[in-house]
Short mmCIF file of C-alpha atoms in Angstrom, two decimals:
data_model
loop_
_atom_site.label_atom_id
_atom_site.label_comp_id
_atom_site.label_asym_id
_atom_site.label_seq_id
_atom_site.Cartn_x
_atom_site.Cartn_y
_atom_site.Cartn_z
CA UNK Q 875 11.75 13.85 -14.87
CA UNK Q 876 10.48 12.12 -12.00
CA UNK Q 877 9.23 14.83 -9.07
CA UNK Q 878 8.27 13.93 -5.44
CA UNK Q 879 7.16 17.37 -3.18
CA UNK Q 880 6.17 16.46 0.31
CA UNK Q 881 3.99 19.29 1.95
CA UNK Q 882 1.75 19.20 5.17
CA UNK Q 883 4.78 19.48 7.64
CA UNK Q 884 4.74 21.73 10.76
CA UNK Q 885 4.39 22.36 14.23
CA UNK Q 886 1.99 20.35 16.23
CA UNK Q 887 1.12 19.97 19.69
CA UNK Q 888 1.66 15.96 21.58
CA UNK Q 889 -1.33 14.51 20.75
CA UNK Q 890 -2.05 16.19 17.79
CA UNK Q 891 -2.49 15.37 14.06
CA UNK Q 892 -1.06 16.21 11.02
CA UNK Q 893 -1.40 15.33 7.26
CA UNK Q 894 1.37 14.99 5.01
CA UNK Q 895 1.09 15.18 1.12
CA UNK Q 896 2.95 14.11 -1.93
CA UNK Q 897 2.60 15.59 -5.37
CA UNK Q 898 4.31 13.35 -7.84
CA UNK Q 899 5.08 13.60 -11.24
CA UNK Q 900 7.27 12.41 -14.00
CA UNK Q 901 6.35 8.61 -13.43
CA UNK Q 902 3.17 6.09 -14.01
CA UNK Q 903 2.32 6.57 -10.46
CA UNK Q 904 -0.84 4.03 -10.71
CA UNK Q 905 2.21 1.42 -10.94
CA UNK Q 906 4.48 1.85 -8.43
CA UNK Q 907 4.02 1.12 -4.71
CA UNK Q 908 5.14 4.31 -2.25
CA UNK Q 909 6.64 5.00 0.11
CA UNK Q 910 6.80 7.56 3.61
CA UNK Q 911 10.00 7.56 5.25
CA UNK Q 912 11.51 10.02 8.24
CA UNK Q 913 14.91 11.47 9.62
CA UNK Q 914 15.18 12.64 12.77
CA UNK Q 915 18.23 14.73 14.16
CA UNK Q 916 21.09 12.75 14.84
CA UNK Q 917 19.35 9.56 13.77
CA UNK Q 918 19.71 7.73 10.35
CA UNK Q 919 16.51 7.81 7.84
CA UNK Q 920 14.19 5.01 8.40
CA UNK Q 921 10.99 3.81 6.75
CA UNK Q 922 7.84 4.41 8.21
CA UNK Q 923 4.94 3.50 5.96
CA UNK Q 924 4.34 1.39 2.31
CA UNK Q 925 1.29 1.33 0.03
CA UNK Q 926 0.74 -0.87 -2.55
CA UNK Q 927 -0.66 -0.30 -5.94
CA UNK Q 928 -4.30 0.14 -5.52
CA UNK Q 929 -3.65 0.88 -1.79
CA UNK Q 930 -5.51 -2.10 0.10
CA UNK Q 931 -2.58 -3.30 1.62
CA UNK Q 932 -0.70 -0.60 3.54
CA UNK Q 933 2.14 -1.64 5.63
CA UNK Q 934 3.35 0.73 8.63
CA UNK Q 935 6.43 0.51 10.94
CA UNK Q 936 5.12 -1.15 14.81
CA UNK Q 937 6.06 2.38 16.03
CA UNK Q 938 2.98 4.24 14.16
CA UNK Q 939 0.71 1.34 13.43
CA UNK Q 940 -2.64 2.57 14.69
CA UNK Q 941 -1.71 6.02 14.86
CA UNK Q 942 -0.78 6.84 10.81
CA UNK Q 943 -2.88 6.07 7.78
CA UNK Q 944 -0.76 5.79 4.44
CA UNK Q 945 -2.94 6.52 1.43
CA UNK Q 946 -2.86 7.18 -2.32
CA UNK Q 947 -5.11 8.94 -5.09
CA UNK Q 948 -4.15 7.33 -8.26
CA UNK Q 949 -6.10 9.85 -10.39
CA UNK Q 950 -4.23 12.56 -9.03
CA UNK Q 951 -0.79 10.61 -8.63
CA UNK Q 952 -0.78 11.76 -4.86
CA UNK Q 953 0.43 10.16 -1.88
CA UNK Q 954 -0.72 10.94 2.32
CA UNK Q 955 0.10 10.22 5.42
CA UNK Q 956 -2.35 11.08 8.32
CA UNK Q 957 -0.45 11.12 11.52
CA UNK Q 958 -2.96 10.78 14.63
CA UNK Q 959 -1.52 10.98 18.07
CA UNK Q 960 1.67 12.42 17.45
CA UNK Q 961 3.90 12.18 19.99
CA UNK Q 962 7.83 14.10 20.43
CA UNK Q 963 9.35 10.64 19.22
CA UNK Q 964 7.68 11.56 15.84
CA UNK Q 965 9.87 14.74 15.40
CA UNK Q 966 11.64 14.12 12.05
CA UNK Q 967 11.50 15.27 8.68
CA UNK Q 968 9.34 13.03 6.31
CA UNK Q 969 10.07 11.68 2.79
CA UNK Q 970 7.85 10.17 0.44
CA UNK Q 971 9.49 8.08 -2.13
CA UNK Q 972 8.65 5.56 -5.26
CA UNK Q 973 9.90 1.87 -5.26
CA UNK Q 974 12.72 1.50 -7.96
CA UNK Q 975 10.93 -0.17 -10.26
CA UNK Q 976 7.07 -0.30 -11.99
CA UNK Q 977 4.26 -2.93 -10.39
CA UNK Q 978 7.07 -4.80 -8.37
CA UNK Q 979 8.05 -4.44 -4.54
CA UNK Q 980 11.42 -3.76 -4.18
CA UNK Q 981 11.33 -2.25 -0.64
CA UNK Q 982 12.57 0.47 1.35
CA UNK Q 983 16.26 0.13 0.25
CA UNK Q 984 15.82 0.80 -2.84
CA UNK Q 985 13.35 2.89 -2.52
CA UNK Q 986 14.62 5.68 -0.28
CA UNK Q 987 16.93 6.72 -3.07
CA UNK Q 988 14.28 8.51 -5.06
CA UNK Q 989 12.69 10.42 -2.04
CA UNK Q 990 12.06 14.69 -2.27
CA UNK Q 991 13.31 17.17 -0.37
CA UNK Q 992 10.90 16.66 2.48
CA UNK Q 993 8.53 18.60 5.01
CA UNK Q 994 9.52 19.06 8.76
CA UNK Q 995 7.11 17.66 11.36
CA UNK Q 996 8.07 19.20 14.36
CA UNK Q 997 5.92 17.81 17.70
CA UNK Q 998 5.91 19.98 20.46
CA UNK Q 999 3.98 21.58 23.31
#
């Protein structure tokens, strides 16, 4: 049974950083490229960050380029995201999710379908 458990959410101050992990399970995670998504109130769920396989080729939304760092341990099957310079905009709660299918990249779409229950970042002063 495939398991995704975000953790690392919370309260942090505007300008502040957070880390956000995924313990996954139930799945060859070595072979699938991942994936960090967000909801925030009111808004629809949107993708934020991809990784792909042996995580030299991250891809991030323009909004947190420079600010996040996606990451993966393949000998633990766990997935990050470092969030740097948060800012109220990033207020949301944060998925992580696997691409539909092993090796290939199937994208966000798809993706978004498998995602856990999530961990609240909540950016505040």
């Amino acid at each position: 049974q495939v398991q995704l458990v975000e953790s690392g959410g919370g309260l942090a101050q505007p300008g502040g950083s957070l880390r956000l992990s995924c313990a996954t399970s139930g799945f060859d995670f070595s072979t699938y490229w991942m994936y960090w998504g967000r909801q925030a109130p009111g808004k629809e769920l949107e993708w934020v960050a991809t990784i792909n396989l042996n995580g030299d080729t991250p891809i991030y939304r323009t909004s947190v380029r420079g600010r996040f760092t996606i990451s993966r341990d393949n000998f633990k099957n766990m997935l990050y995201l470092d969030m740097n310079s948060l800012t109220s905009e990033d207020t949301a709660r944060y998925y992580c999710a696997k691409d539909a299918a092993p090796v290939q990249y199937g994208g966000w779409s798809e993706a978004q379908r498998s995602r856990g229950q999530g961990t609240q970042v909540t950016v505040s002063s």
